[in-house]
Every structure is written in C-alpha cells, then in structure tokens.
mmCIF file of C-alpha atoms and ligand atoms in Angstrom:
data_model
loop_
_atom_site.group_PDB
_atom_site.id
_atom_site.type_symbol
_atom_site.label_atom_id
_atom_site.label_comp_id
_atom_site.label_asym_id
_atom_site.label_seq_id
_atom_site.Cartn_x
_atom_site.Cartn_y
_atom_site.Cartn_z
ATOM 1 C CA UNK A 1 -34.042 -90.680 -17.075
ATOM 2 C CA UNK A 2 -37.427 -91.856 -17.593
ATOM 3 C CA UNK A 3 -40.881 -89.953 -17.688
ATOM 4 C CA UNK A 4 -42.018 -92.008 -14.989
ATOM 5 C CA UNK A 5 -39.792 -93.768 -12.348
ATOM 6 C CA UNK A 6 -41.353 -95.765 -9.771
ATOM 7 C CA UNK A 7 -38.739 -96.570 -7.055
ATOM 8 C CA UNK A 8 -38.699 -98.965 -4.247
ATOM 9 C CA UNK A 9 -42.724 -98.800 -3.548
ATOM 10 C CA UNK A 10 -44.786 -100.512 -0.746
ATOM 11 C CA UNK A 11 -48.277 -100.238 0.411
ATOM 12 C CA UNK A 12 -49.874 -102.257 3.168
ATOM 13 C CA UNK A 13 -53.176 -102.565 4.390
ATOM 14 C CA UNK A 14 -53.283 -103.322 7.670
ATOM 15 C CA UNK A 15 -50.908 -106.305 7.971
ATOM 16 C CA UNK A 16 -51.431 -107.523 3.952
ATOM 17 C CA UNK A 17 -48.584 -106.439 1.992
ATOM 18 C CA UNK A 18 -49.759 -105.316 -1.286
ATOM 19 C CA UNK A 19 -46.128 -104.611 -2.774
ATOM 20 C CA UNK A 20 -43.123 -104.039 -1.537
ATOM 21 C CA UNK A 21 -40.100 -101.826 -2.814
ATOM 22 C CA UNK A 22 -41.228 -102.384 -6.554
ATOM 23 C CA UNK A 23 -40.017 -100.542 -9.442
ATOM 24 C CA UNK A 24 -40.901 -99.416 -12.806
ATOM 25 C CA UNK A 25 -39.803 -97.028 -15.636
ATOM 26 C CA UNK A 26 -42.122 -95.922 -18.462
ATOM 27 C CA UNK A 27 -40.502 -93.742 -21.578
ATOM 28 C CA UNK A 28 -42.015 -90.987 -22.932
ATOM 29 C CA UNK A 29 -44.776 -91.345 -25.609
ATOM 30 C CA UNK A 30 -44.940 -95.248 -24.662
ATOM 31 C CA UNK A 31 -47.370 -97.561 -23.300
ATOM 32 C CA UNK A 32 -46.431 -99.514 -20.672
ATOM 33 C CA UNK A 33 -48.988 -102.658 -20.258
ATOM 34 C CA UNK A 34 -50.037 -104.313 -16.653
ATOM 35 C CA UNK A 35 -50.677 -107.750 -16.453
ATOM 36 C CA UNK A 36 -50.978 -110.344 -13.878
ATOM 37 C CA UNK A 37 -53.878 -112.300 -11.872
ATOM 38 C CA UNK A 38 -56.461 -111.034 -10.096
ATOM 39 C CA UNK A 39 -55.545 -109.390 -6.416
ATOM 40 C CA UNK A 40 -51.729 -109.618 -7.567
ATOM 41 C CA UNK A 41 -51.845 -105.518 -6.342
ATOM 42 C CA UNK A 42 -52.506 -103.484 -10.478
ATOM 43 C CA UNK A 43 -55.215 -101.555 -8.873
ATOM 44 C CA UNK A 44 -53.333 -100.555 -6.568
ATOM 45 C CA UNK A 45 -50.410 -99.455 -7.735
ATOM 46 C CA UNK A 46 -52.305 -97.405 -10.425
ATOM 47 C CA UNK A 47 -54.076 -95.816 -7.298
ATOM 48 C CA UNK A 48 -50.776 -94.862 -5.632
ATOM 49 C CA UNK A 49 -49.186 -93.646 -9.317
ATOM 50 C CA UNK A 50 -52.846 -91.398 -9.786
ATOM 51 C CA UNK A 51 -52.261 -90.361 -5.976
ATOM 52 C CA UNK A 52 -55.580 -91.738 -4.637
ATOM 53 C CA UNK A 53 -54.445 -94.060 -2.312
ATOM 54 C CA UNK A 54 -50.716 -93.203 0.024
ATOM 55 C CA UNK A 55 -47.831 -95.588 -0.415
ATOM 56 C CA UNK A 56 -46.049 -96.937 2.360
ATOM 57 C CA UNK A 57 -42.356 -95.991 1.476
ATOM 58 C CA UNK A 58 -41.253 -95.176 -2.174
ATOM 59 C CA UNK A 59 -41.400 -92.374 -4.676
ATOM 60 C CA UNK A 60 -42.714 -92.090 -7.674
ATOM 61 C CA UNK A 61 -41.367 -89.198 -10.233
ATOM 62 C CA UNK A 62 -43.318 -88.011 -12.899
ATOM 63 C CA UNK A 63 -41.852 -85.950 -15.464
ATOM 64 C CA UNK A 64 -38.542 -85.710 -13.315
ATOM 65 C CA UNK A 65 -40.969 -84.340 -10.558
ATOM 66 C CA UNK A 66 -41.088 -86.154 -7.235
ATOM 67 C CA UNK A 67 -45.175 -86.179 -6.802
ATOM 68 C CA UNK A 68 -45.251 -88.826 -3.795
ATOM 69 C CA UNK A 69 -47.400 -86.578 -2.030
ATOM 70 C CA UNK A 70 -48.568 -84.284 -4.470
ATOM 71 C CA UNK A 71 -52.753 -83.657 -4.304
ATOM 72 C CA UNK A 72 -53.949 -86.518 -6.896
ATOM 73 C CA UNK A 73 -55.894 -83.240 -8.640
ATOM 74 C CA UNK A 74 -52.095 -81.829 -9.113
ATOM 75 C CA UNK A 75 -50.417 -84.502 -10.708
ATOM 76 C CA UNK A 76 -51.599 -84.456 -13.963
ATOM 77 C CA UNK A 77 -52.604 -88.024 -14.320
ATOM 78 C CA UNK A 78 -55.706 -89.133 -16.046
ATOM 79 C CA UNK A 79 -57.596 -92.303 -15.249
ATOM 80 C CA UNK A 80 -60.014 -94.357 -16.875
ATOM 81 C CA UNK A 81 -61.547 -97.500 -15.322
ATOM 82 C CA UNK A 82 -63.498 -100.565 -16.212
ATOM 83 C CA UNK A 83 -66.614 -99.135 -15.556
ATOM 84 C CA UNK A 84 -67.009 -95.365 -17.277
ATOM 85 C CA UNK A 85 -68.054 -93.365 -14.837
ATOM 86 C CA UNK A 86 -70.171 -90.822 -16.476
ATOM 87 C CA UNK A 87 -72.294 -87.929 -15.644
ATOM 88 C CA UNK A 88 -75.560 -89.347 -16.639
ATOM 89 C CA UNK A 89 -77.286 -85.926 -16.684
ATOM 90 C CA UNK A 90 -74.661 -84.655 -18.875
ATOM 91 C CA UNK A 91 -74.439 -84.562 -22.597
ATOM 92 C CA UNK A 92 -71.316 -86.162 -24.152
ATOM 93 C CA UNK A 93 -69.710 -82.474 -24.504
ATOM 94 C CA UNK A 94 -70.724 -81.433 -21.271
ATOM 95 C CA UNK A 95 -69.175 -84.493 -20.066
ATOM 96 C CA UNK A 96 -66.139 -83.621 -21.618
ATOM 97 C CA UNK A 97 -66.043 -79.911 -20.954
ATOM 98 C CA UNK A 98 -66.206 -80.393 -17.345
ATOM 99 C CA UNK A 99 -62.980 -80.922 -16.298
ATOM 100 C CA UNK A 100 -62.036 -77.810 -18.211
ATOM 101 C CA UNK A 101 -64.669 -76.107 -16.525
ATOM 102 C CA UNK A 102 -62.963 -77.147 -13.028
ATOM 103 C CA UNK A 103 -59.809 -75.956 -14.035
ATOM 104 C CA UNK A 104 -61.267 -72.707 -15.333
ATOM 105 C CA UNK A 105 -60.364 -72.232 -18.627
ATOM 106 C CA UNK A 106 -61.430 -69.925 -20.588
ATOM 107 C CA UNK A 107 -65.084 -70.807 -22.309
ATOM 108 C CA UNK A 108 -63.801 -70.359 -26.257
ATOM 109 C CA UNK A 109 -60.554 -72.198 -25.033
ATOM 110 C CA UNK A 110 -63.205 -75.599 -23.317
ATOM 111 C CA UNK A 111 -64.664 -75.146 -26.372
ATOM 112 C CA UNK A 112 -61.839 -75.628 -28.661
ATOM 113 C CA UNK A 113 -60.121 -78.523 -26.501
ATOM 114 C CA UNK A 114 -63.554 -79.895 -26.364
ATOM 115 C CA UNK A 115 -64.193 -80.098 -30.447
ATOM 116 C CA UNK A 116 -60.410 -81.482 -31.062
ATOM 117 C CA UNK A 117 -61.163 -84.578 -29.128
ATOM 118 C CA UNK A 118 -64.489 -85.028 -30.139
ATOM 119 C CA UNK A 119 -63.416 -84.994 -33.824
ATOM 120 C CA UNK A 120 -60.742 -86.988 -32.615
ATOM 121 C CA UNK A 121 -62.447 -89.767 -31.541
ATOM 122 C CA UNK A 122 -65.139 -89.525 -34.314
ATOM 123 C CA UNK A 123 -67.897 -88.793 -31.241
ATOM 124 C CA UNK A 124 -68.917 -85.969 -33.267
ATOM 125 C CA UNK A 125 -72.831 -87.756 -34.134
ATOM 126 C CA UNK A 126 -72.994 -88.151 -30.072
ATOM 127 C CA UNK A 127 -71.807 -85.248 -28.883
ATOM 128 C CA UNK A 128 -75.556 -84.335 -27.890
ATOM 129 C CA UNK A 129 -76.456 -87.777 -26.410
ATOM 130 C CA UNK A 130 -76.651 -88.422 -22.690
ATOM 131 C CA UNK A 131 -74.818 -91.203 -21.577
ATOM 132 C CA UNK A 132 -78.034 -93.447 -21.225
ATOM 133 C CA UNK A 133 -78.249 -93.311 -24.873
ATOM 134 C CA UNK A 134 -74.701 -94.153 -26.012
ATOM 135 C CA UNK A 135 -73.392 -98.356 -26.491
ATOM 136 C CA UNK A 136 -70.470 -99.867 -24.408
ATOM 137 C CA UNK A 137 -68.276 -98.932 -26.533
ATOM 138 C CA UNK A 138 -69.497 -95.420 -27.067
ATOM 139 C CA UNK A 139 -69.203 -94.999 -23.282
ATOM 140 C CA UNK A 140 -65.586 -96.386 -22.901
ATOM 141 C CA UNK A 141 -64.641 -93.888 -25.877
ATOM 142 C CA UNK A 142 -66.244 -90.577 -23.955
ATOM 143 C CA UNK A 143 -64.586 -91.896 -21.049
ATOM 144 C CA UNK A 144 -61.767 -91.876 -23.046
ATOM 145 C CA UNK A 145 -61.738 -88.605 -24.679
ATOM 146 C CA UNK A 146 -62.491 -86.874 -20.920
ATOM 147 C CA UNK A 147 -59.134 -88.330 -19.379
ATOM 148 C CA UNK A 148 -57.308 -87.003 -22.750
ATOM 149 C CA UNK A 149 -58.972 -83.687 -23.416
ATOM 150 C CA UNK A 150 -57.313 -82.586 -19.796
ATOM 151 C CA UNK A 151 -53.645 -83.517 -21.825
ATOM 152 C CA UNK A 152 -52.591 -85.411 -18.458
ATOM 153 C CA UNK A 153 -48.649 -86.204 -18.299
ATOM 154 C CA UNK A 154 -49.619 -89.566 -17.859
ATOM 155 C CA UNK A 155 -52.641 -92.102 -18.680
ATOM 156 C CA UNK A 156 -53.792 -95.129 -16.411
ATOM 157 C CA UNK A 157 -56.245 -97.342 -17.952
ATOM 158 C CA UNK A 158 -57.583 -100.355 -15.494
ATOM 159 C CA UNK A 159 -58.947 -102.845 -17.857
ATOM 160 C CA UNK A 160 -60.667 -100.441 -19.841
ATOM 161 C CA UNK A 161 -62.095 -102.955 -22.195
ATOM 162 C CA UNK A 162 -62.759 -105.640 -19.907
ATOM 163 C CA UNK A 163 -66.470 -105.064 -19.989
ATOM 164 C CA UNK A 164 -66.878 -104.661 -23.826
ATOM 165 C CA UNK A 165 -67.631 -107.391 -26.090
ATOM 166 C CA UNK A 166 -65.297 -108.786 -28.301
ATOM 167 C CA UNK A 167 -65.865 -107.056 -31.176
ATOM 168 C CA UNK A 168 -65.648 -103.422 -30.107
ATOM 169 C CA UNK A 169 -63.062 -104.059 -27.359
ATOM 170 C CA UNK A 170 -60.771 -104.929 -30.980
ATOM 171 C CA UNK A 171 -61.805 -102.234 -32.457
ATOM 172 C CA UNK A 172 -61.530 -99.829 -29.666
ATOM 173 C CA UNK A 173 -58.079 -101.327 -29.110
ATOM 174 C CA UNK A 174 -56.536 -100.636 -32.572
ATOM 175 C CA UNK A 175 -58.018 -97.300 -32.056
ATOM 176 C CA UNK A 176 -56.210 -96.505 -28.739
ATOM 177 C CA UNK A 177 -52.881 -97.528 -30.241
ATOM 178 C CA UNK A 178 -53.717 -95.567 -33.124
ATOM 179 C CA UNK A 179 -54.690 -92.510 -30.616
ATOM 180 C CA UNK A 180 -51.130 -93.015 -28.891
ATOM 181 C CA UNK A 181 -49.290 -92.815 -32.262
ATOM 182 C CA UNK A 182 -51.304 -89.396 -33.192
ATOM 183 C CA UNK A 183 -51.464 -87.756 -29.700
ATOM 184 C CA UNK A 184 -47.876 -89.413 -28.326
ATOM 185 C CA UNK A 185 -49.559 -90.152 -24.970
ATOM 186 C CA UNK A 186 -47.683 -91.884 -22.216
ATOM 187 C CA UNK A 187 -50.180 -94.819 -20.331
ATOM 188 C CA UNK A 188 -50.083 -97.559 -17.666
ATOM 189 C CA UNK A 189 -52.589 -100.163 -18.861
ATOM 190 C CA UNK A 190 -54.114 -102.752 -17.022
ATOM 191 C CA UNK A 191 -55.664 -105.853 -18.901
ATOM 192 C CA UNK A 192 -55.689 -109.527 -18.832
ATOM 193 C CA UNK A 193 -55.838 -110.091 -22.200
ATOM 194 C CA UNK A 194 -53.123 -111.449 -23.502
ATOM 195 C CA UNK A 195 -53.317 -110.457 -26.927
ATOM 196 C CA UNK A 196 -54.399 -106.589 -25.766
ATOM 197 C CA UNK A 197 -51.074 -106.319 -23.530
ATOM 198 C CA UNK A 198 -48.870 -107.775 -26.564
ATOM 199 C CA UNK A 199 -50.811 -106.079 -29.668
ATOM 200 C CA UNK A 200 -50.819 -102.356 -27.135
ATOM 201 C CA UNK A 201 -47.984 -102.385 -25.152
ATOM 202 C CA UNK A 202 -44.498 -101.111 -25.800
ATOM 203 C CA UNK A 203 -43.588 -102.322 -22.210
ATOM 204 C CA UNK A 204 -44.804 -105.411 -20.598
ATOM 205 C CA UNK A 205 -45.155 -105.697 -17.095
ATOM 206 C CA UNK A 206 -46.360 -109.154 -15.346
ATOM 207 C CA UNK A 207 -46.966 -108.837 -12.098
ATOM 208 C CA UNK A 208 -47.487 -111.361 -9.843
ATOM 209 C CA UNK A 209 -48.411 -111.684 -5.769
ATOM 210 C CA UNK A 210 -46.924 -107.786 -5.636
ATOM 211 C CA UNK A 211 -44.081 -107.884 -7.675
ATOM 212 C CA UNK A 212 -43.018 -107.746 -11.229
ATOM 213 C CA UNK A 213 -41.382 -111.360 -12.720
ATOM 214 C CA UNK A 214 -40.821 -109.965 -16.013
ATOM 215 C CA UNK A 215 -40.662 -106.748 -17.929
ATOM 216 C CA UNK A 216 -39.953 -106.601 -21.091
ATOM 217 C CA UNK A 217 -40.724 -105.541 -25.085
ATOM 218 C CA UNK A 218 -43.699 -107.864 -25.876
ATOM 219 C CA UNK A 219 -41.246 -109.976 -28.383
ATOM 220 C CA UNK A 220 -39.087 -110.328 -25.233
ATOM 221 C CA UNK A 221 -42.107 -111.430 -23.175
ATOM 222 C CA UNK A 222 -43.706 -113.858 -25.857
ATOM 223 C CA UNK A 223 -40.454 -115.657 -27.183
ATOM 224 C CA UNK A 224 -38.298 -115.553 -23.423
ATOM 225 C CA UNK A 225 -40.887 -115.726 -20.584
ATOM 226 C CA UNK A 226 -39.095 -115.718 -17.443
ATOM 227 C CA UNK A 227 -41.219 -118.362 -15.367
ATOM 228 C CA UNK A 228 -43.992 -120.891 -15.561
ATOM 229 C CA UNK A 229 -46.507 -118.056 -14.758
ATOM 230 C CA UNK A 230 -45.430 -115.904 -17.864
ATOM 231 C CA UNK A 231 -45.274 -118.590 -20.422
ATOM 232 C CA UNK A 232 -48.785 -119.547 -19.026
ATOM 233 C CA UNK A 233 -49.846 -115.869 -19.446
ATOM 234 C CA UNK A 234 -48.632 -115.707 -23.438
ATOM 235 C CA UNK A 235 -49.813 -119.340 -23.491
ATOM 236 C CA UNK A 236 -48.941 -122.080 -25.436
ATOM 237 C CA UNK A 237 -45.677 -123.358 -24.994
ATOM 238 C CA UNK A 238 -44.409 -126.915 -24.912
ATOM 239 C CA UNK A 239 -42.506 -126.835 -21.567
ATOM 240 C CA UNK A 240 -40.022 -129.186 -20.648
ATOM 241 C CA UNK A 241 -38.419 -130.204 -17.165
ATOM 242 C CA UNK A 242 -34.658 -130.956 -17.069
ATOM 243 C CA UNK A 243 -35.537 -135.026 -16.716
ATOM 244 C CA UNK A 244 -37.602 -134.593 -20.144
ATOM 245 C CA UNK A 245 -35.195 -132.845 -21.853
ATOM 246 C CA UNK A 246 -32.227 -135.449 -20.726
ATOM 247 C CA UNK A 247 -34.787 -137.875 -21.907
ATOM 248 C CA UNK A 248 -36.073 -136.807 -25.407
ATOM 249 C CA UNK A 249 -33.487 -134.508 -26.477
ATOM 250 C CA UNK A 250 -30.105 -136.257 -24.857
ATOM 251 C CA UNK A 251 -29.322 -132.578 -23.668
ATOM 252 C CA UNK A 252 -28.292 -131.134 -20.112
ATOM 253 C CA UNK A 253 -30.263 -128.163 -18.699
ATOM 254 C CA UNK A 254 -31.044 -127.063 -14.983
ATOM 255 C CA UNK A 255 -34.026 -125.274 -16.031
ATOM 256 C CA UNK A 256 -37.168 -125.809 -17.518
ATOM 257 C CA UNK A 257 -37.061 -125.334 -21.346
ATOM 258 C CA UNK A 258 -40.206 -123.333 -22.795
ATOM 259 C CA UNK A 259 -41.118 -123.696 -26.673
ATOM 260 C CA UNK A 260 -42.901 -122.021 -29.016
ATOM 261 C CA UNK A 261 -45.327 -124.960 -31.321
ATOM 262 C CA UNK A 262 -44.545 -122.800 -34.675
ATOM 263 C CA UNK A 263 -40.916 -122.507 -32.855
ATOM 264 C CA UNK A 264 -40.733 -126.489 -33.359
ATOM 265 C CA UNK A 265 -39.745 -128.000 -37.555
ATOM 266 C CA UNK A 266 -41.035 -131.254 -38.392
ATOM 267 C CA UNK A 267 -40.285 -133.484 -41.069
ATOM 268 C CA UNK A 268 -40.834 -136.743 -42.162
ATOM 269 C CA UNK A 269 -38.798 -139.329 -40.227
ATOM 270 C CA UNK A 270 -36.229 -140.450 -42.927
ATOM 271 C CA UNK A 271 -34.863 -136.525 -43.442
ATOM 272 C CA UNK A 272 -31.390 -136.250 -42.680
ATOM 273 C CA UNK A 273 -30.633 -135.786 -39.113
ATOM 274 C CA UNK A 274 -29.435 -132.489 -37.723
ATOM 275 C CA UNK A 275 -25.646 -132.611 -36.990
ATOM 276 C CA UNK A 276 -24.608 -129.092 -36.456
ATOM 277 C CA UNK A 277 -25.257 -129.097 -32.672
ATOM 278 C CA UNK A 278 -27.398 -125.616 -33.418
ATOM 279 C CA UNK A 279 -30.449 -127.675 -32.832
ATOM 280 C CA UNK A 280 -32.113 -130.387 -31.124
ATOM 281 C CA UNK A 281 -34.612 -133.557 -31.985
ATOM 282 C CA UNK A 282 -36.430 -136.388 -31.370
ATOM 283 C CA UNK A 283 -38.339 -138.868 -33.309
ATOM 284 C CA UNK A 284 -41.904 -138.309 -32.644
ATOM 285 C CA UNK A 285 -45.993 -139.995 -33.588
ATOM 286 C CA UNK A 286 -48.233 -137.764 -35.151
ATOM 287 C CA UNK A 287 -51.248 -138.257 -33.100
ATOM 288 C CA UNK A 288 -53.751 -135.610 -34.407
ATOM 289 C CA UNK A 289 -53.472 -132.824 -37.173
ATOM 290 C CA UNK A 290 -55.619 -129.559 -36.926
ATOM 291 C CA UNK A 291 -56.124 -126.759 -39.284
ATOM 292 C CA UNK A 292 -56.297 -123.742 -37.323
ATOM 293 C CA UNK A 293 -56.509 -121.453 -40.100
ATOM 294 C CA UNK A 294 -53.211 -119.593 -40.786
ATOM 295 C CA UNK A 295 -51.309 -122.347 -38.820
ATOM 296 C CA UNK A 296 -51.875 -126.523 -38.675
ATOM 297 C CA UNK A 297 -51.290 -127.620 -34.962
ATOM 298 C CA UNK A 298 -49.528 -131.127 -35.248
ATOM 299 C CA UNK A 299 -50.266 -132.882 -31.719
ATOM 300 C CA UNK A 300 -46.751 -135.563 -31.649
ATOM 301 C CA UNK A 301 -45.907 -137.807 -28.756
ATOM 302 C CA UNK A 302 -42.285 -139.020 -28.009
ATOM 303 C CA UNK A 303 -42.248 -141.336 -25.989
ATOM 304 C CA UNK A 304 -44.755 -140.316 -23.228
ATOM 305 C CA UNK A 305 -44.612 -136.727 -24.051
ATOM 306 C CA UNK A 306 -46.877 -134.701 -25.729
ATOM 307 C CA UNK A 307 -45.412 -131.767 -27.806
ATOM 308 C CA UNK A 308 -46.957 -129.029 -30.158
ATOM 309 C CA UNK A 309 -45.920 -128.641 -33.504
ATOM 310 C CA UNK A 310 -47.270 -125.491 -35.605
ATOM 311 C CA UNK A 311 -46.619 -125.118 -39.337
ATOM 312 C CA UNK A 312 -47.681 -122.275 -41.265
ATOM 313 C CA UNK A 313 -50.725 -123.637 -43.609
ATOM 314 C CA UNK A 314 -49.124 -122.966 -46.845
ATOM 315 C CA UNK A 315 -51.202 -123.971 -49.644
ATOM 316 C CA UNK A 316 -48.386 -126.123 -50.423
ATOM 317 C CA UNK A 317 -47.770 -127.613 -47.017
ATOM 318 C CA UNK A 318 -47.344 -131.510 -46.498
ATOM 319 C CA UNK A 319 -49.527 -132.758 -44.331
ATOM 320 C CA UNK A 320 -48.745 -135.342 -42.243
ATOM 321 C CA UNK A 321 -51.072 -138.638 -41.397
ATOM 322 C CA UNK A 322 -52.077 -139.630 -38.083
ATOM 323 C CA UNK A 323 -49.815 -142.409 -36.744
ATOM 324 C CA UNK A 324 -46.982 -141.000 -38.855
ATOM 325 C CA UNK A 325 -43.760 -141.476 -37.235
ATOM 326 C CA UNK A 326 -41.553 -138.197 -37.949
ATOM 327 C CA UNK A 327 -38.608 -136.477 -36.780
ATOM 328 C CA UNK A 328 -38.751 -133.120 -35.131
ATOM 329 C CA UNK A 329 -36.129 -130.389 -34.475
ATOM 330 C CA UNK A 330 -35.734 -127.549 -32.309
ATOM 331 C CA UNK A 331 -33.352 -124.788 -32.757
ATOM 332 C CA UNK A 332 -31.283 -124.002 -29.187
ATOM 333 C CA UNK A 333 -32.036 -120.484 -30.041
ATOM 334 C CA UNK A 334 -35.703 -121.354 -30.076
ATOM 335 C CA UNK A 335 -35.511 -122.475 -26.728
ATOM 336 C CA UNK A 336 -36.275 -120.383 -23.695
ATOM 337 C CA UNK A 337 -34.909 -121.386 -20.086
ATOM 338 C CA UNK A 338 -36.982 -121.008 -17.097
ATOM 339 C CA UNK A 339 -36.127 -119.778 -13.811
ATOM 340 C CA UNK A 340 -39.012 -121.848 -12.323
HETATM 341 N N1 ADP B 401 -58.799 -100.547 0.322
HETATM 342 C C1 ADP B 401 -58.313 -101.765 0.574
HETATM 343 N N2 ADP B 401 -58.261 -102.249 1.814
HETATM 344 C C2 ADP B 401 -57.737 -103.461 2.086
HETATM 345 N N3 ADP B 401 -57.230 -104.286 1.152
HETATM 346 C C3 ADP B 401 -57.271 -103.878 -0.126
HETATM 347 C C4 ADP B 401 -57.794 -102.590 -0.492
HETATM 348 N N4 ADP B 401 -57.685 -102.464 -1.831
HETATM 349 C C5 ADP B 401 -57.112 -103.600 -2.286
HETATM 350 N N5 ADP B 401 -56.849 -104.446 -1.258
HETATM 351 C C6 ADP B 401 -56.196 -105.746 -1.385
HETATM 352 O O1 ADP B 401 -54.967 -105.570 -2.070
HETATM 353 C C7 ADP B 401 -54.725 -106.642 -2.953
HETATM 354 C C8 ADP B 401 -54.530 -106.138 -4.368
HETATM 355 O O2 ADP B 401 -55.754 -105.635 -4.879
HETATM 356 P P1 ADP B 401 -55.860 -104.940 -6.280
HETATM 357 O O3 ADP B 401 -54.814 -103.905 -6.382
HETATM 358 O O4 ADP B 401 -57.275 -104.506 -6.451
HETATM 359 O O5 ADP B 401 -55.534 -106.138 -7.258
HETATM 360 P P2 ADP B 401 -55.765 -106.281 -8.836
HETATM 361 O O6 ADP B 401 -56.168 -104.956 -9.380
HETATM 362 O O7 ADP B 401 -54.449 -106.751 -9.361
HETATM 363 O O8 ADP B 401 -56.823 -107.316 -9.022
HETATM 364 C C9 ADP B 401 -55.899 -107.586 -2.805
HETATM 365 O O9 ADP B 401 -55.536 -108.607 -1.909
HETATM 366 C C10 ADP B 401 -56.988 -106.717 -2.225
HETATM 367 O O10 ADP B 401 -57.870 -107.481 -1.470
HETATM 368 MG MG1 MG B 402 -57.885 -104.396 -10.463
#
C-alpha cells in the first residue's frame, strides 16, 4: 500500500471542473514531482492533499489514514510555496520555533528541534536575521526548514524555486535532494522545470487539463513519453508521423514515433548498411554542425525532413562537413510510440 493514495478525486468550482476522479500513489521516503502547464489544476490538488481547499468526491489516505476531511492543522502535511511567507518581525529561529510553539512543546524540546534544522540547513550565521535581511535563497531555505522542523508525514512544495535565480535555485535543488536522502522525507513537488522534475523526482507526474498523461520514473518519462505534450515537456525529440516514417524509414507504425538526437548513430554514407532488422535508416545531408559542449548537434535533412543527430564530443569524434551526405540509423528500441 502506498504512503499516500489519492483515489478517484474531483473538485469543481462552480461549473469548471478542475479534476475529476484522478489518482496518485507516492512511496515512502520518495519524491513525487508535479508537472504540467499553467491552470492544468497542481495548485489545486496540493490544496485538497494539504486539506485547504474540499474535494468534490474522492479520498485521499495518508499514512493508511483516510484524512478527506481531517482539519488541514491535523494532517500532518507541510507546505511551502513560491513565495515564502515569512514572519517579517520574526528572527529566523523565531520563525522556525513557532510552529512548535503552536503545538506546545516543551521550550528545551522547540529548542532542540529548532537547532537540528538550523544546523541542518547550514542557517546557523542567520539564525538572528529578520527576514528583511536574508537573500532569495536564504528565504526559500527558512521556509524550508519551518515546513520540516514540524516532521510533517508529507511535504508539498509549489514551485518552490520558481522565483530564485538560476544559480541558487541549482544549488538549492541539489540541496533538497540531498535533504531527502538524509531526513527520508516524502514530498509532492510542483515545478516547471524540466530538468528540476527529472534531476528531483523519483516519480513523475505530468498533468495536463486535470488529469495525469503520464507517470512514471524520470528515465521512463524522458526516453518513453506518452504523448506530444510530454515529449514537448522533456523536449527535444525528433518526432515522426506514421506518413514520415513510411516515407524515410520504409517502416509501418500507427503512431507517432518520438526520438531522442543522441538516441540517433550517424555515419558516413558508404558504412555498411544495417541488415539485422534491430534498427532503422535513412540516408541523410548534413546541413549544420554545432558544438554544444559535451554533445555536437548534427542538424540532417532527408528528404524534406529535418532530424537531430547528437554525438557525444569525444576528443576523437569525426566531424562531419556541411553538405555531407551520410547515413543514419535508429535502433527500434530507441524509438518511442506515441499515443497522440
Ligand atoms: N478558488 C478558485 N476559484 C475558482 N477557480 C479556481 C480557484 N482556484 C483555482 N481555480 C481554477 O482552477 C484551475 C486550476 O488552477 P491551479 O490549480 O491554480 O492551476 P496550476 O497550479 O496548475 O497553475 C484554473 O482554471 C483556475 O483558474
Ligand atoms: Mg500553481
């Protein structure tokens, strides 16, 4: 059974229709990442999981407890949001001892639970600072540290990052994964990133108009996206429609096909053909040649079509000239078919 089931939810508003009888099962210990486009209902179910908004119909268990109408204050879910909502009059440890306080524990007890997560999330220089004083970053971390030092059952980050720059929201990200490895804390995370819900999550979750079209380990998710709208999310895939593939590939599909560019070999045109019928090809123009660092992005055309190639820029890697005709070859268990 898993720490948290979510069975068969809805919530309306009025006449909208949010979701409807969606489910989801996060493990123990794991973090289960959130993704999908804007208004497509993450909020919301967070909101319903955390207990501050009422679904429609549904449960949701939590630790093999029904809480579907349990007090939001009684479930023993944490939240953290976008923007840190802080007590600016408050000192970092004040800020962090007040839930504690709420929930009346005893002072040397606050004080205790209040030093672990400090040290644990190296706030110890800012611990007298008032928010005002503290970065982003520092902010996002108290924030942070007050939704763990209450030990919830369960974690819901909304796109806790979303309003850091770059920089820190990479650091701060290695840091939370690092945080769920030491503490063993079970999450829901929101994001958009596409490189935050891969690199964080154990679980991926893409939602989309109030349902969920995939979920899935993040391998799962980058190499087999279900639909169009997933391979768009992990970007970067050369798709083709059954009418291309006939085409360029002499092969019979119903679906779309989906392709990784590093998923793609090519070689120079007069290599040996592959005959195995484990892979396909096509003979292909090299039309532009990029190093992107760690990879060189070949852009080919065959016939009218353009397709990625990636190769891994090995010191010793050939590279090939524009206007280059060359072959290239795609294994069939490289290929990913799309419902739509
Ligand atoms: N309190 C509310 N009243 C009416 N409609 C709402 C309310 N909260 C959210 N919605 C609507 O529900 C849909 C999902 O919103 P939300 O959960 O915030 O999406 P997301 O977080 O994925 O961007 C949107 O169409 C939004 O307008
Ligand atoms: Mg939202």
């Amino acid at each position: 059974m898993s720490y948290v089931e979510i069975r068969e939810l809805t919530k309306r508003f009025d006449t909208t229709t949010v979701f409807e009888n969606i489910n989801l099962d996060v493990d123990e210990g794991k973090i289960c990442v959130l993704v999908g486009p804007s208004g497509c209902g993450k909020t919301t179910l967070l909101r319903a999981v955390a207990g501050l908004t009422q679904p429609d119909s549904g449960m949701i268990r939590l630790d093999q407890r029904d809480v579907t109408k349990v007090e939001a204050k009684n479930r023993g879910v944490g939240m953290v949001f976008q923007h840190y909502a802080l007590f600016p009059n408050m000192t970092v440890e004040q800020n962090l001892a007040f839930g504690l306080e709420q929930k009346k524990l005893p002072r040397p007890e606050i004080r205790k639970k209040v030093d672990g997560v400090i040290e644990l999330m190296g706030l110890g220089p800012r611990a007298k600072a008032r928010p005002a004083a503290l970065s982003g970053g520092q902010k996002q971390r108290v924030a942070l540290a007050r939704a763990l030092v209450l030990e919830p059952k369960l974690l819901l980050l909304d796109e806790p990052l979303s309003a850091l720059d770059a920089q820190i929201r990479k650091r701060l990200r290695d840091e939370l994964k690092r945080l769920q490895h030491d503490v063993g804390f079970t999450a829901i995370f929101v994001t958009h990133d596409q490189e935050e819900a891969l690199m964080l999550g154990d679980q991926v979750a893409i939602m989309q108009a109030g349902r969920f079209v995939q979920i899935g380990a993040p391998a799962e998710i980058y190499n087999r996206p279900a639909n169009l709208a997933v391979a768009n999310f992990v970007g970067d895939f050369n798709i083709f429609d059954p009418g291309t593939v006939k085409r360029l590939f002499a092969a019979v599909t119903e679906t779309s096909w989906a392709v990784r560019p590093e998923a793609i070999d090519i070689a120079p045109a007069d290599r040996k053909p592959v005959i195995n019928g484990t892979a396909v090809e096509t003979e292909v123009t090299v039309t532009a040649v990029q190093i992107l660092g760690a990879m060189v992005r070949h852009y080919t055309r065959a016939q009218d079509v353009t397709i990625k190639v990636d190769l891994l820029n090995k010191p010793d890697q050939r590279l090939f000239q524009i206007g280059e005709k060359a072959r290239i070859s795609i294994a069939k268990n490289a290929i990913a078919e799309m419902n739509e």
